[in-house]
């Protein structure tokens, strides 16, 4: 708080650019006879003009000067009327001296109305005290209004030494350069002083001073500024146009984008109601969901209508325009919140596309709840067509565009971490599909397009996709066989884990062809596990490490089981060899017996036995071909079957 006392000489002469009519006063009666000629060129202030102000009185909308000399000038500022003496005011304010004062209707002095006076009646009251030579108190709250008001009234040094323009300018320069808090106070007081504060460079000087102090604190204090956030709160309390100028100045000084992003986030949470509202989990789906309004507040209080919403929309668009271009500047969660607010405020399509691109750049850092963007129905948009595509609970098209922007960004980057990003995004997308699959109005086309948005190589395991498909089949029981087959063709049965294959083999909702494919793949995996073969590599080694579905404990358990199976196989082989050895021994004994039988058979087939009846022999010969043919036919049928 500074206190400045002004003193004025007892008598002085003020030369006017325009002649004023003579005013009857005590000094004019005691003057010389040529006083009328003097009035046409100048105004002579009597010695008692300064001492006439004993005090001031306020009465509702009126402001009076306590004085023995009657007042002769009435000045109206907004709804307050100031009744004062003309001479002290004209001696300091060149603007009032140049005006053609109109006689009062009540035939008492003159009347004047100041339109668009900066600072209002409060600033004019302080100026009147300065004109009457009373003590003047300057502080950061009134310095900007007084500087603008003194410029309006043209209170320059040309009219009087030590006039108010020079005093306020010196004090303003000192305050802006010295104190952070005082500079914030001065900048807040400029919010109602447009365009005077802009033309006098008060706003520019304050913004540059704040930016310089903030960037200096960042370079010296470092991360302590991020912990305390002291200047974030001060800057977030300003009007949006002043905030943008400060952020622009801070960015020009090379401040880290993360710090700028945190400041923007704090400003958005303060001025945009609904930014701190969380949409936790999926909502219940029902027939009346088109009328459902989600719990994001537009900040419209009682008595506040479209103008208030338009103001918030302007703040929202301004914040989006100053977001740093670096992906690490703001988190993905904040960008998705801004995207939801863009839907609430019915922002332009260009702004929505900009936010979607920024989300696509950092999509791997999102979570499922952040991606649940509802289909908002604002009061300004009553053009919704009653179609199944537009009555879905969540906005599927936005997520599809975000995934496309993500793929475009990954293609441009071409970095080794590209596989890791696609793997995390594939899991995120599968979880999102599982949530939105419960919507009874979600068409199979939308589900299929979103599921196929990522390339096949992005998924190393289709368990998550299988879960989403199973959820869709469960909540859409009236699907035809053709649609179920079409839906199941999205997943690759060869990428399912053993647990998923076991579940799918017993799933009655799956088509029969899909179940057969799952069983075939399951058998191949079991056979590979029994033989101790490693699974075929899909992609590079880094992708396998990231997308590995089994934990280390499960792997150790599986290896132990395989070792046990190998030991059992070894024992079985040993038993088999022993049995085979025993069989060979028995077979050798049988061969010895068969040699004796062969000799006896030879004797039976000799000529002695051929002397028997030919009828019996011919009958036996005829029976042999029939028995051989019967056996051949039986073997052929077995082979064909």
Coordinates of C-alpha atoms in Angstrom, one line a residue:
X1 CA 0.0 0.0 0.0
X2 CA 1.4 3.3 -1.1
X3 CA 0.1 6.7 0.0
X4 CA 0.7 9.8 -2.1
X5 CA -0.3 13.3 -0.9
X6 CA -0.8 15.9 -3.6
X7 CA -0.4 19.6 -3.0
X8 CA -1.6 22.4 -5.2
X9 CA -0.7 26.1 -5.2
X10 CA -3.1 28.6 -3.8
X11 CA -4.0 30.1 -7.2
X12 CA -3.2 29.2 -10.7
X13 CA -4.5 29.9 -14.2
X14 CA -5.7 27.2 -16.6
X15 CA -5.8 28.1 -20.3
X16 CA -8.7 26.5 -22.1
X17 CA -8.8 25.4 -25.7
X18 CA -12.4 26.3 -25.8
X19 CA -13.9 29.4 -24.0
X20 CA -16.3 28.7 -21.2
X21 CA -19.0 31.0 -20.0
X22 CA -18.3 33.1 -16.9
X23 CA -19.2 31.6 -13.5
X24 CA -20.5 33.7 -10.7
X25 CA -18.4 33.3 -7.5
X26 CA -17.2 35.3 -4.6
X27 CA -13.8 36.0 -6.3
X28 CA -15.4 37.4 -9.4
X29 CA -17.4 40.0 -7.5
X30 CA -14.2 41.4 -5.9
X31 CA -12.2 41.3 -9.2
X32 CA -11.3 44.2 -11.5
X33 CA -13.6 45.6 -14.2
X34 CA -11.8 43.8 -17.0
X35 CA -12.7 40.4 -15.6
X36 CA -15.1 39.7 -18.5
X37 CA -12.3 39.8 -21.0
X38 CA -10.2 37.4 -18.8
X39 CA -13.0 34.8 -18.7
X40 CA -13.0 34.5 -22.5
X41 CA -9.3 33.3 -22.4
X42 CA -8.7 31.6 -19.1
X43 CA -10.2 30.4 -15.8
X44 CA -8.9 32.0 -12.6
X45 CA -9.1 29.6 -9.6
X46 CA -9.5 31.5 -6.4
X47 CA -7.2 30.8 -3.4
X48 CA -10.0 29.1 -1.5
X49 CA -10.7 26.5 -4.2
X50 CA -8.5 23.9 -2.6
X51 CA -9.6 24.3 0.9
X52 CA -13.3 24.2 0.1
X53 CA -13.4 20.4 0.2
X54 CA -14.0 19.6 3.9
X55 CA -15.2 16.1 3.2
X56 CA -17.5 14.0 1.1
X57 CA -20.9 12.5 1.5
X58 CA -22.6 9.6 -0.2
X59 CA -26.3 9.2 -0.5
X60 CA -27.6 6.3 -2.5
X61 CA -26.6 7.2 -6.0
X62 CA -25.3 10.6 -5.3
X63 CA -21.9 11.9 -4.2
X64 CA -21.5 15.4 -2.7
X65 CA -18.6 17.6 -1.6
X66 CA -19.0 19.3 1.7
X67 CA -18.0 22.9 1.1
X68 CA -19.1 26.5 2.0
X69 CA -18.8 27.3 -1.7
X70 CA -21.7 26.0 -3.8
X71 CA -20.9 23.3 -6.4
X72 CA -21.5 24.1 -10.0
X73 CA -20.8 20.9 -11.9
X74 CA -22.7 17.6 -12.0
X75 CA -20.9 14.6 -13.5
X76 CA -22.7 11.3 -14.0
X77 CA -20.7 8.0 -14.2
X78 CA -22.9 5.0 -14.9
X79 CA -25.6 5.3 -12.2
X80 CA -23.7 7.6 -9.8
X81 CA -24.0 11.4 -9.9
X82 CA -21.0 13.4 -8.6
X83 CA -21.8 17.0 -7.6
X84 CA -18.4 18.9 -7.5
X85 CA -16.7 22.2 -8.3
X86 CA -15.7 22.7 -11.8
X87 CA -12.3 24.4 -11.2
X88 CA -10.4 21.6 -9.4
X89 CA -11.6 19.0 -12.0
X90 CA -10.7 21.2 -15.0
X91 CA -7.3 22.0 -13.5
X92 CA -6.3 18.3 -13.7
X93 CA -8.5 16.8 -16.5
X94 CA -7.9 18.2 -19.9
X95 CA -10.6 16.2 -21.4
X96 CA -13.4 17.8 -19.3
X97 CA -11.9 21.3 -20.0
X98 CA -12.3 20.7 -23.7
X99 CA -15.9 19.8 -23.5
X100 CA -18.9 22.1 -24.2
X101 CA -20.6 21.9 -20.8
X102 CA -24.4 22.0 -21.0
X103 CA -26.3 24.2 -18.5
X104 CA -28.2 22.2 -15.9
X105 CA -32.0 21.8 -16.3
X106 CA -32.4 23.1 -12.8
X107 CA -30.5 26.3 -13.8
X108 CA -27.7 25.3 -11.4
X109 CA -24.2 24.9 -12.9
X110 CA -23.5 22.5 -15.6
X111 CA -24.1 18.8 -16.3
X112 CA -21.8 16.2 -17.8
X113 CA -22.2 12.5 -18.5
X114 CA -19.1 10.3 -19.0
X115 CA -19.9 7.3 -21.2
X116 CA -17.8 4.1 -21.1
X117 CA -15.6 5.5 -18.4
X118 CA -12.9 2.9 -17.5
X119 CA -12.9 1.9 -13.9
X120 CA -16.5 3.0 -13.2
X121 CA -17.6 5.3 -10.3
X122 CA -15.0 3.8 -8.0
X123 CA -12.1 5.0 -10.1
X124 CA -13.7 8.4 -10.7
X125 CA -14.2 8.9 -6.9
X126 CA -10.4 8.4 -6.3
X127 CA -9.7 10.8 -9.2
X128 CA -11.9 13.5 -7.6
X129 CA -10.0 13.2 -4.3
X130 CA -6.8 13.6 -6.2
X131 CA -8.2 16.7 -7.9
X132 CA -9.1 18.2 -4.5
X133 CA -5.6 17.6 -3.2
X134 CA -6.6 14.9 -0.7
X135 CA -4.5 11.9 0.2
X136 CA -4.4 9.3 -2.6
X137 CA -3.9 5.6 -1.9
X138 CA -2.6 3.5 -4.8
X139 CA -2.6 -0.3 -4.6
X140 CA -2.4 -3.2 -7.1
X141 CA -6.2 -3.5 -7.1
X142 CA -6.9 0.1 -8.3
X143 CA -3.7 1.0 -10.2
X144 CA -4.9 -0.3 -13.5
X145 CA -8.3 1.3 -13.4
X146 CA -6.7 4.6 -12.3
X147 CA -4.2 4.4 -15.1
X148 CA -6.9 3.9 -17.7
X149 CA -9.2 6.5 -16.2
X150 CA -6.4 9.1 -16.1
X151 CA -5.7 8.4 -19.7
X152 CA -9.4 8.8 -20.5
X153 CA -9.5 12.2 -18.7
X154 CA -6.1 13.2 -20.3
X155 CA -4.5 14.0 -16.9
X156 CA -1.0 14.5 -18.4
X157 CA 2.1 16.5 -17.3
X158 CA 1.4 19.1 -19.9
X159 CA -1.5 20.3 -17.8
X160 CA 0.0 20.0 -14.4
X161 CA 3.3 18.7 -13.0
X162 CA 3.0 15.5 -11.1
X163 CA -0.4 14.7 -12.7
X164 CA -2.1 11.3 -12.3
X165 CA -0.8 9.7 -15.5
X166 CA 2.8 9.9 -14.4
X167 CA 2.1 8.8 -10.9
X168 CA 0.1 5.8 -11.9
X169 CA 2.6 4.8 -14.6
X170 CA 5.5 4.9 -12.2
X171 CA 3.6 2.9 -9.6
X172 CA 2.4 0.3 -12.2
X173 CA 5.9 -0.2 -13.5
X174 CA 7.3 -0.8 -10.0
X175 CA 4.5 -3.2 -9.1
X176 CA 4.7 -5.3 -12.3
X177 CA 8.4 -5.7 -12.0
X178 CA 8.6 -6.5 -8.3
X179 CA 5.8 -8.8 -7.1
X180 CA 4.3 -11.9 -8.5
X181 CA 1.1 -11.7 -6.5
X182 CA 0.6 -8.0 -7.2
X183 CA 1.1 -8.6 -10.9
X184 CA -1.7 -11.3 -10.8
X185 CA -3.9 -8.8 -9.0
X186 CA -3.3 -6.1 -11.6
X187 CA -4.0 -8.5 -14.5
X188 CA -7.3 -9.5 -12.9
X189 CA -8.3 -5.9 -12.6
X190 CA -7.8 -5.5 -16.3
X191 CA -10.6 -7.9 -17.2
X192 CA -13.1 -5.1 -17.1
X193 CA -10.9 -2.4 -18.7
X194 CA -10.9 -3.4 -22.3
X195 CA -9.8 -1.9 -24.6
X196 CA -7.9 0.6 -22.5
X197 CA -5.8 -1.9 -20.7
X198 CA -4.8 -3.4 -24.0
X199 CA -4.0 -0.1 -25.7
X200 CA -1.9 1.0 -22.7
X201 CA 0.1 -2.3 -22.8
X202 CA -0.9 -3.1 -19.2
X203 CA -2.0 -6.6 -20.1
X204 CA 1.1 -7.3 -22.2
X205 CA 3.5 -6.1 -19.5
X206 CA 1.8 -8.2 -16.9
X207 CA 1.7 -11.3 -19.0
X208 CA 5.4 -11.0 -19.9
X209 CA 6.3 -10.4 -16.3
X210 CA 4.4 -13.5 -15.1
X211 CA 5.9 -15.6 -17.9
X212 CA 9.4 -14.5 -17.0
X213 CA 8.9 -15.2 -13.3
X214 CA 7.3 -18.7 -14.1
X215 CA 10.1 -19.7 -16.5
X216 CA 12.7 -18.5 -14.0
X217 CA 11.2 -20.5 -11.2
X218 CA 11.1 -23.6 -13.4
X219 CA 14.8 -23.3 -14.2
X220 CA 15.9 -22.7 -10.6
X221 CA 13.4 -24.7 -8.5
X222 CA 12.9 -27.5 -11.0
X223 CA 10.5 -30.2 -10.0
X224 CA 9.5 -28.4 -6.8
X225 CA 7.2 -26.2 -8.9
X226 CA 5.4 -29.3 -10.1
X227 CA 4.9 -30.5 -6.5
X228 CA 3.7 -27.2 -5.1
X229 CA 1.9 -25.9 -8.2
X230 CA 1.8 -22.5 -6.6
X231 CA 1.8 -20.5 -9.8
X232 CA -0.7 -22.9 -11.4
X233 CA -3.4 -21.8 -9.1
X234 CA -2.7 -18.1 -9.7
X235 CA -2.6 -18.4 -13.4
X236 CA -5.7 -20.7 -13.5
X237 CA -7.7 -17.9 -11.8
X238 CA -7.3 -15.5 -14.8
X239 CA -9.6 -15.0 -17.7
X240 CA -9.1 -17.3 -20.7
X241 CA -7.6 -14.7 -23.1
X242 CA -5.1 -13.6 -20.5
X243 CA -4.3 -17.2 -19.7
X244 CA -3.6 -17.9 -23.3
X245 CA -1.2 -15.0 -23.6
X246 CA 0.7 -16.2 -20.5
X247 CA 0.9 -19.7 -21.8
X248 CA 2.1 -18.4 -25.2
X249 CA 4.8 -16.3 -23.5
X250 CA 5.9 -19.2 -21.3
X251 CA 6.2 -21.5 -24.2
X252 CA 8.3 -19.0 -26.1
X253 CA 10.7 -19.0 -23.2
X254 CA 11.4 -22.7 -23.7
X255 CA 9.4 -24.1 -20.7
X256 CA 8.9 -27.9 -20.7
X257 CA 5.7 -29.1 -22.4
X258 CA 4.9 -31.2 -19.4
X259 CA 4.7 -28.1 -17.2
X260 CA 2.5 -26.3 -19.7
X261 CA 0.3 -29.3 -20.0
X262 CA -0.2 -29.5 -16.2
X263 CA -1.1 -25.8 -16.1
X264 CA -3.7 -26.3 -18.9
X265 CA -5.2 -29.3 -17.1
X266 CA -5.6 -27.4 -13.9
X267 CA -7.3 -24.5 -15.8
X268 CA -9.7 -26.9 -17.5
X269 CA -10.7 -28.6 -14.2
X270 CA -11.4 -25.2 -12.8
X271 CA -13.4 -23.6 -15.6
X272 CA -15.0 -26.6 -17.3
X273 CA -17.5 -28.4 -15.1
X274 CA -17.6 -32.1 -15.9
X275 CA -13.9 -32.6 -16.4
X276 CA -13.6 -34.2 -13.0
X277 CA -16.6 -36.5 -13.5
X278 CA -15.7 -40.2 -14.0
X279 CA -17.8 -42.6 -16.0
X280 CA -17.1 -45.7 -14.0
X281 CA -17.7 -48.8 -16.0
X282 CA -20.5 -49.7 -18.4
X283 CA -24.1 -48.5 -17.9
X284 CA -27.1 -50.7 -18.0
X285 CA -28.6 -51.2 -21.4
X286 CA -32.3 -50.8 -21.8
X287 CA -35.0 -49.6 -24.2
X288 CA -35.0 -46.0 -22.9
X289 CA -31.2 -45.5 -23.2
X290 CA -31.7 -42.8 -26.0
X291 CA -33.1 -40.5 -23.4
X292 CA -30.3 -41.2 -20.9
X293 CA -28.0 -38.3 -20.2
X294 CA -24.7 -39.3 -18.7
X295 CA -23.4 -37.6 -15.6
X296 CA -21.2 -35.0 -17.2
X297 CA -22.4 -31.6 -16.0
X298 CA -22.5 -28.7 -18.5
X299 CA -22.2 -26.3 -15.6
X300 CA -25.5 -24.6 -16.2
X301 CA -26.9 -23.2 -13.0
X302 CA -30.3 -21.7 -12.5
X303 CA -30.7 -18.6 -14.5
X304 CA -27.8 -19.5 -16.8
X305 CA -28.7 -20.4 -20.3
X306 CA -27.1 -20.6 -23.7
X307 CA -24.8 -17.7 -23.1
X308 CA -23.1 -19.5 -20.2
X309 CA -22.7 -22.6 -22.3
X310 CA -21.3 -20.6 -25.2
X311 CA -18.7 -19.1 -22.8
X312 CA -17.6 -22.5 -21.6
X313 CA -17.5 -23.7 -25.2
X314 CA -15.2 -20.8 -26.1
X315 CA -12.9 -21.6 -23.1
X316 CA -12.8 -25.3 -24.2
X317 CA -11.9 -24.4 -27.8
X318 CA -9.2 -22.0 -26.6
X319 CA -7.6 -24.6 -24.4
X320 CA -7.5 -27.1 -27.2
X321 CA -5.8 -24.6 -29.5
X322 CA -2.9 -24.1 -27.0
X323 CA -2.2 -27.7 -26.2
X324 CA 1.5 -28.5 -26.8
X325 CA 2.1 -30.7 -29.8
X326 CA 4.4 -33.1 -28.0
X327 CA 2.7 -36.4 -27.1
X328 CA 4.1 -36.4 -23.6
X329 CA 2.6 -33.0 -22.8
X330 CA -0.7 -34.2 -21.5
X331 CA -1.8 -37.8 -20.6
X332 CA -4.2 -39.8 -22.7
X333 CA -6.8 -39.7 -20.0
X334 CA -7.1 -35.9 -20.1
X335 CA -7.3 -36.0 -23.9
X336 CA -10.2 -38.4 -23.8
X337 CA -11.9 -36.2 -21.2
X338 CA -11.5 -33.3 -23.6
X339 CA -12.9 -35.4 -26.4
X340 CA -16.0 -36.2 -24.3
X341 CA -16.4 -32.5 -23.5
X342 CA -16.2 -31.8 -27.3
X343 CA -19.2 -34.0 -27.7
X344 CA -21.1 -32.3 -24.9
X345 CA -20.4 -28.8 -26.3
X346 CA -21.0 -29.8 -29.9
X347 CA -17.6 -28.6 -31.0
X348 CA -16.6 -28.4 -34.6
X349 CA -15.6 -31.5 -36.5
X350 CA -12.1 -30.1 -37.1
X351 CA -11.5 -29.7 -33.4
X352 CA -12.9 -33.2 -32.7
X353 CA -10.6 -34.7 -35.4
X354 CA -7.6 -32.9 -33.8
X355 CA -8.4 -34.5 -30.5
X356 CA -8.8 -37.9 -32.0
X357 CA -5.4 -37.7 -33.7
X358 CA -3.8 -36.7 -30.4
X359 CA -5.5 -39.6 -28.6
X360 CA -4.3 -42.0 -31.4
X361 CA -0.7 -40.9 -30.8
X362 CA -0.9 -42.1 -27.1
X363 CA -3.6 -44.8 -27.4
X364 CA -1.5 -47.4 -25.7
X365 CA -1.7 -45.4 -22.4
X366 CA -5.5 -45.4 -22.3
X367 CA -7.8 -47.7 -20.3
X368 CA -11.2 -49.1 -21.1
X369 CA -13.3 -46.7 -19.0
X370 CA -11.6 -43.7 -20.7
X371 CA -12.7 -45.1 -24.1
X372 CA -16.3 -45.4 -23.2
X373 CA -17.5 -42.2 -24.9
X374 CA -21.3 -42.1 -24.8
X375 CA -23.5 -41.0 -27.6
X376 CA -24.4 -37.6 -26.1
X377 CA -27.7 -36.0 -27.0
X378 CA -27.5 -32.2 -26.4
X379 CA -30.3 -29.7 -26.5
X380 CA -28.9 -28.2 -29.7
X381 CA -28.9 -31.5 -31.5
X382 CA -32.4 -32.9 -32.0
X383 CA -31.6 -34.3 -35.5
X384 CA -31.0 -37.9 -34.3
X385 CA -32.5 -40.4 -36.7
X386 CA -34.2 -43.4 -35.1
X387 CA -31.9 -46.0 -36.5
X388 CA -30.1 -48.8 -34.8
X389 CA -26.8 -47.4 -35.8
X390 CA -27.4 -44.1 -34.0
X391 CA -29.0 -45.5 -30.9
X392 CA -26.0 -47.4 -29.6
X393 CA -25.0 -46.6 -26.0
X394 CA -21.4 -45.7 -26.9
X395 CA -19.9 -43.9 -29.8
X396 CA -18.2 -46.7 -31.7
X397 CA -17.2 -44.5 -34.7
X398 CA -15.0 -42.3 -32.6
X399 CA -13.0 -45.3 -31.3
X400 CA -12.7 -46.7 -34.8
X401 CA -11.2 -43.4 -36.1
X402 CA -8.8 -43.2 -33.1
X403 CA -7.5 -46.7 -33.9
X404 CA -7.0 -45.7 -37.5
X405 CA -5.0 -42.6 -36.4
X406 CA -3.0 -44.9 -34.1
X407 CA -2.0 -47.2 -37.0
X408 CA -1.1 -44.2 -39.1
X409 CA 1.1 -42.8 -36.3
X410 CA 2.8 -46.2 -35.8
X411 CA 3.5 -46.5 -39.5
X412 CA 5.1 -43.1 -39.5
X413 CA 7.3 -43.8 -36.5
X414 CA 8.6 -47.2 -37.6
X415 CA 10.4 -47.8 -34.2
X416 CA 11.3 -51.0 -32.5
X417 CA 8.6 -50.3 -29.8
X418 CA 6.0 -50.5 -32.5
X419 CA 5.1 -54.1 -31.8
X420 CA 4.7 -53.4 -28.1
X421 CA 2.3 -50.5 -28.8
X422 CA 0.2 -52.7 -31.1
X423 CA 0.1 -55.5 -28.6
X424 CA -1.2 -53.3 -25.8
X425 CA -3.7 -51.6 -28.1
X426 CA -5.0 -55.0 -29.2
X427 CA -5.6 -56.0 -25.6
X428 CA -7.3 -52.6 -25.0
X429 CA -9.5 -53.0 -28.0
X430 CA -10.5 -56.5 -27.1
X431 CA -11.5 -55.3 -23.6
X432 CA -13.5 -52.5 -25.2
X433 CA -15.3 -54.9 -27.5
X434 CA -16.2 -57.1 -24.5
X435 CA -17.9 -54.1 -22.8
X436 CA -19.7 -52.7 -25.8
X437 CA -20.8 -56.2 -27.0
X438 CA -23.5 -56.1 -24.3
X439 CA -25.3 -53.3 -26.1
X440 CA -28.3 -55.1 -27.7
X441 CA -28.4 -52.4 -30.5
X442 CA -24.8 -52.9 -31.5
X443 CA -24.9 -54.3 -35.1
X444 CA -22.7 -57.2 -36.1
X445 CA -21.2 -55.0 -38.8
X446 CA -20.0 -52.4 -36.4
X447 CA -18.6 -55.1 -34.1
X448 CA -16.8 -56.8 -37.0
X449 CA -15.3 -53.6 -38.4
X450 CA -14.0 -52.5 -35.1
X451 CA -12.6 -56.0 -34.3
X452 CA -10.8 -56.1 -37.7
X453 CA -9.5 -52.5 -37.4
X454 CA -6.1 -53.8 -36.2
X455 CA -4.1 -56.1 -38.5
X456 CA -3.9 -59.8 -37.7
X457 CA -0.3 -59.6 -36.7
X458 CA -1.1 -57.2 -33.9
X459 CA -2.7 -60.0 -31.9
X460 CA -0.4 -62.8 -30.8
X461 CA -3.2 -64.3 -28.7
X462 CA -6.9 -64.2 -29.6
X463 CA -8.3 -65.1 -26.1
X464 CA -9.5 -61.5 -25.5
X465 CA -11.2 -61.4 -29.0
X466 CA -12.8 -64.8 -28.2
X467 CA -14.2 -63.4 -25.0
X468 CA -15.7 -60.4 -26.8
X469 CA -17.3 -62.7 -29.5
X470 CA -18.7 -65.0 -26.8
X471 CA -20.1 -62.0 -25.0
X472 CA -21.8 -60.7 -28.2
X473 CA -23.2 -64.2 -28.9
X474 CA -24.5 -64.4 -25.4
X475 CA -26.3 -61.0 -25.4
X476 CA -27.6 -61.5 -29.0
X477 CA -29.2 -64.9 -28.8
X478 CA -31.3 -64.4 -32.0
X479 CA -28.4 -64.3 -34.4
X480 CA -28.7 -66.6 -37.4
X481 CA -26.3 -69.4 -38.1
X482 CA -24.8 -67.3 -41.0
X483 CA -24.1 -64.4 -38.7
X484 CA -22.6 -66.6 -36.0
X485 CA -20.2 -68.1 -38.6
X486 CA -19.4 -64.6 -39.9
X487 CA -18.6 -63.4 -36.4
X488 CA -16.4 -66.4 -35.5
X489 CA -14.3 -66.0 -38.7
X490 CA -12.8 -62.9 -37.1
X491 CA -10.7 -64.9 -34.6
X492 CA -7.9 -67.3 -35.4
X493 CA -8.4 -70.6 -33.6
X494 CA -4.7 -71.3 -33.9
X495 CA -4.0 -68.3 -31.6
X496 CA -6.2 -69.5 -28.7
X497 CA -4.6 -70.8 -25.6
X498 CA -5.3 -74.3 -24.2
X499 CA -7.7 -72.9 -21.6
X500 CA -9.6 -70.9 -24.3
X501 CA -9.7 -74.0 -26.6
X502 CA -11.2 -76.1 -23.7
X503 CA -13.8 -73.5 -23.1
X504 CA -14.7 -73.1 -26.8
X505 CA -14.9 -76.9 -27.3
X506 CA -17.8 -77.0 -24.8
X507 CA -19.4 -73.7 -25.9
X508 CA -22.9 -74.3 -27.4
X509 CA -23.1 -70.8 -28.8
X510 CA -20.3 -71.4 -31.3
X511 CA -21.1 -72.8 -34.7
X512 CA -20.2 -76.5 -35.2
X513 CA -17.5 -75.7 -37.8
X514 CA -15.8 -73.4 -35.3
X515 CA -15.9 -76.1 -32.6
X516 CA -14.2 -78.6 -34.9
X517 CA -11.5 -76.1 -35.8
X518 CA -10.9 -75.4 -32.1
X519 CA -10.7 -79.2 -31.3
X520 CA -8.2 -79.7 -34.2
X521 CA -6.0 -76.8 -32.9
X522 CA -6.3 -78.1 -29.4
X523 CA -5.1 -81.6 -30.5
X524 CA -2.1 -80.1 -32.3
X525 CA -1.1 -78.1 -29.3
X526 CA -1.4 -81.0 -26.9
X527 CA 0.6 -83.2 -29.3
X528 CA 3.3 -80.5 -29.5
X529 CA 3.3 -80.2 -25.7
X530 CA 3.6 -84.0 -25.3
X531 CA 6.6 -84.1 -27.7
X532 CA 8.3 -81.2 -25.9
X533 CA 8.3 -79.0 -29.0
X534 CA 8.3 -75.2 -28.6
X535 CA 5.3 -73.4 -30.2
X536 CA 5.9 -71.8 -33.6
X537 CA 7.1 -68.2 -33.2
X538 CA 4.7 -65.5 -34.3
X539 CA 6.6 -62.3 -34.9
X540 CA 9.8 -61.2 -33.2
X541 CA 11.1 -62.2 -29.8
X542 CA 10.2 -58.9 -28.1
X543 CA 6.6 -59.3 -29.2
X544 CA 6.5 -62.8 -27.7
X545 CA 7.9 -61.7 -24.4
X546 CA 5.4 -58.9 -24.1
X547 CA 2.3 -60.9 -25.2
X548 CA 3.2 -64.2 -23.3
X549 CA 0.0 -65.4 -21.8
X550 CA 1.4 -67.9 -19.3
X551 CA 3.1 -66.8 -16.1
X552 CA 6.5 -68.2 -15.0
X553 CA 4.8 -70.5 -12.5
X554 CA 2.6 -72.0 -15.1
X555 CA 5.6 -72.6 -17.4
X556 CA 7.5 -74.3 -14.6
X557 CA 4.5 -76.5 -13.8
X558 CA 4.1 -77.4 -17.5
X559 CA 7.7 -78.3 -17.8
X560 CA 7.6 -80.5 -14.7
X561 CA 4.5 -82.3 -16.2
X562 CA 6.3 -82.8 -19.5
X563 CA 9.4 -84.3 -17.7
X564 CA 7.0 -86.7 -15.8
X565 CA 5.4 -87.7 -19.1
X566 CA 8.9 -88.3 -20.7
X567 CA 9.9 -90.6 -17.7
X568 CA 6.7 -92.6 -18.1
X569 CA 7.3 -92.9 -21.8
X570 CA 10.8 -94.2 -21.1
X571 CA 9.5 -96.8 -18.7
X572 CA 6.9 -97.9 -21.3
X573 CA 9.5 -98.2 -23.9
X574 CA 11.7 -100.4 -21.6
X575 CA 8.7 -102.6 -20.9
X576 CA 8.0 -102.8 -24.5
X577 CA 11.5 -104.0 -25.3
X578 CA 11.3 -106.7 -22.6
X579 CA 8.0 -107.9 -23.9
X580 CA 9.4 -108.0 -27.5
X581 CA 12.4 -110.0 -26.3
X582 CA 10.1 -112.5 -24.6
X583 CA 8.0 -112.8 -27.7
X584 CA 11.0 -113.6 -29.8
X585 CA 12.0 -116.4 -27.4
X586 CA 8.6 -118.0 -27.6
X587 CA 8.6 -117.5 -31.4
X588 CA 11.8 -119.5 -31.7
X589 CA 10.3 -122.4 -29.8
X590 CA 7.3 -122.3 -32.1
X591 CA 9.6 -122.4 -35.1
X592 CA 11.2 -125.7 -33.9
X593 CA 7.8 -127.3 -33.5
X594 CA 6.7 -126.1 -36.9
X595 CA 9.7 -128.0 -38.5
X596 CA 8.5 -131.4 -37.1
X597 CA 5.0 -130.6 -38.3
X598 CA 6.3 -129.8 -41.7
X599 CA 7.9 -133.2 -42.0
X600 CA 4.8 -135.0 -41.0
X601 CA 2.8 -132.9 -43.5
X602 CA 5.2 -133.9 -46.2
X603 CA 4.7 -137.6 -45.4
X604 CA 0.9 -137.1 -45.6
X605 CA 1.1 -135.5 -48.9
X606 CA 3.2 -138.4 -50.3
X607 CA 1.9 -140.9 -52.9
X608 CA 0.7 -143.2 -50.2
X609 CA -1.9 -140.8 -49.1
X610 CA -2.8 -139.9 -52.8
X611 CA -4.3 -143.3 -53.2
X612 CA -7.4 -142.2 -51.3
X613 CA -10.6 -141.4 -53.1
X614 CA -10.4 -138.6 -55.6
X615 CA -13.9 -137.4 -54.6
X616 CA -12.9 -136.3 -51.2
X617 CA -9.8 -134.6 -52.5
X618 CA -11.6 -132.8 -55.2
X619 CA -14.2 -131.7 -52.7
X620 CA -11.5 -130.2 -50.6
X621 CA -9.9 -128.5 -53.5
X622 CA -13.2 -126.9 -54.4
X623 CA -13.7 -125.6 -50.9
X624 CA -10.3 -123.8 -50.7
X625 CA -11.0 -121.2 -53.3
X626 CA -14.4 -120.4 -51.8
X627 CA -12.8 -119.8 -48.4
X628 CA -10.1 -117.7 -49.8
X629 CA -12.5 -115.5 -51.7
X630 CA -14.6 -115.0 -48.6
X631 CA -11.6 -113.9 -46.7
X632 CA -10.5 -111.5 -49.4
X633 CA -14.0 -109.9 -49.7
X634 CA -14.1 -109.5 -45.9
X635 CA -10.7 -107.7 -45.9
X636 CA -11.7 -105.4 -48.8
X637 CA -14.8 -104.3 -46.9
X638 CA -12.7 -103.6 -43.8
X639 CA -10.3 -101.5 -45.9
X640 CA -13.1 -99.6 -47.5
X641 CA -14.8 -98.9 -44.2

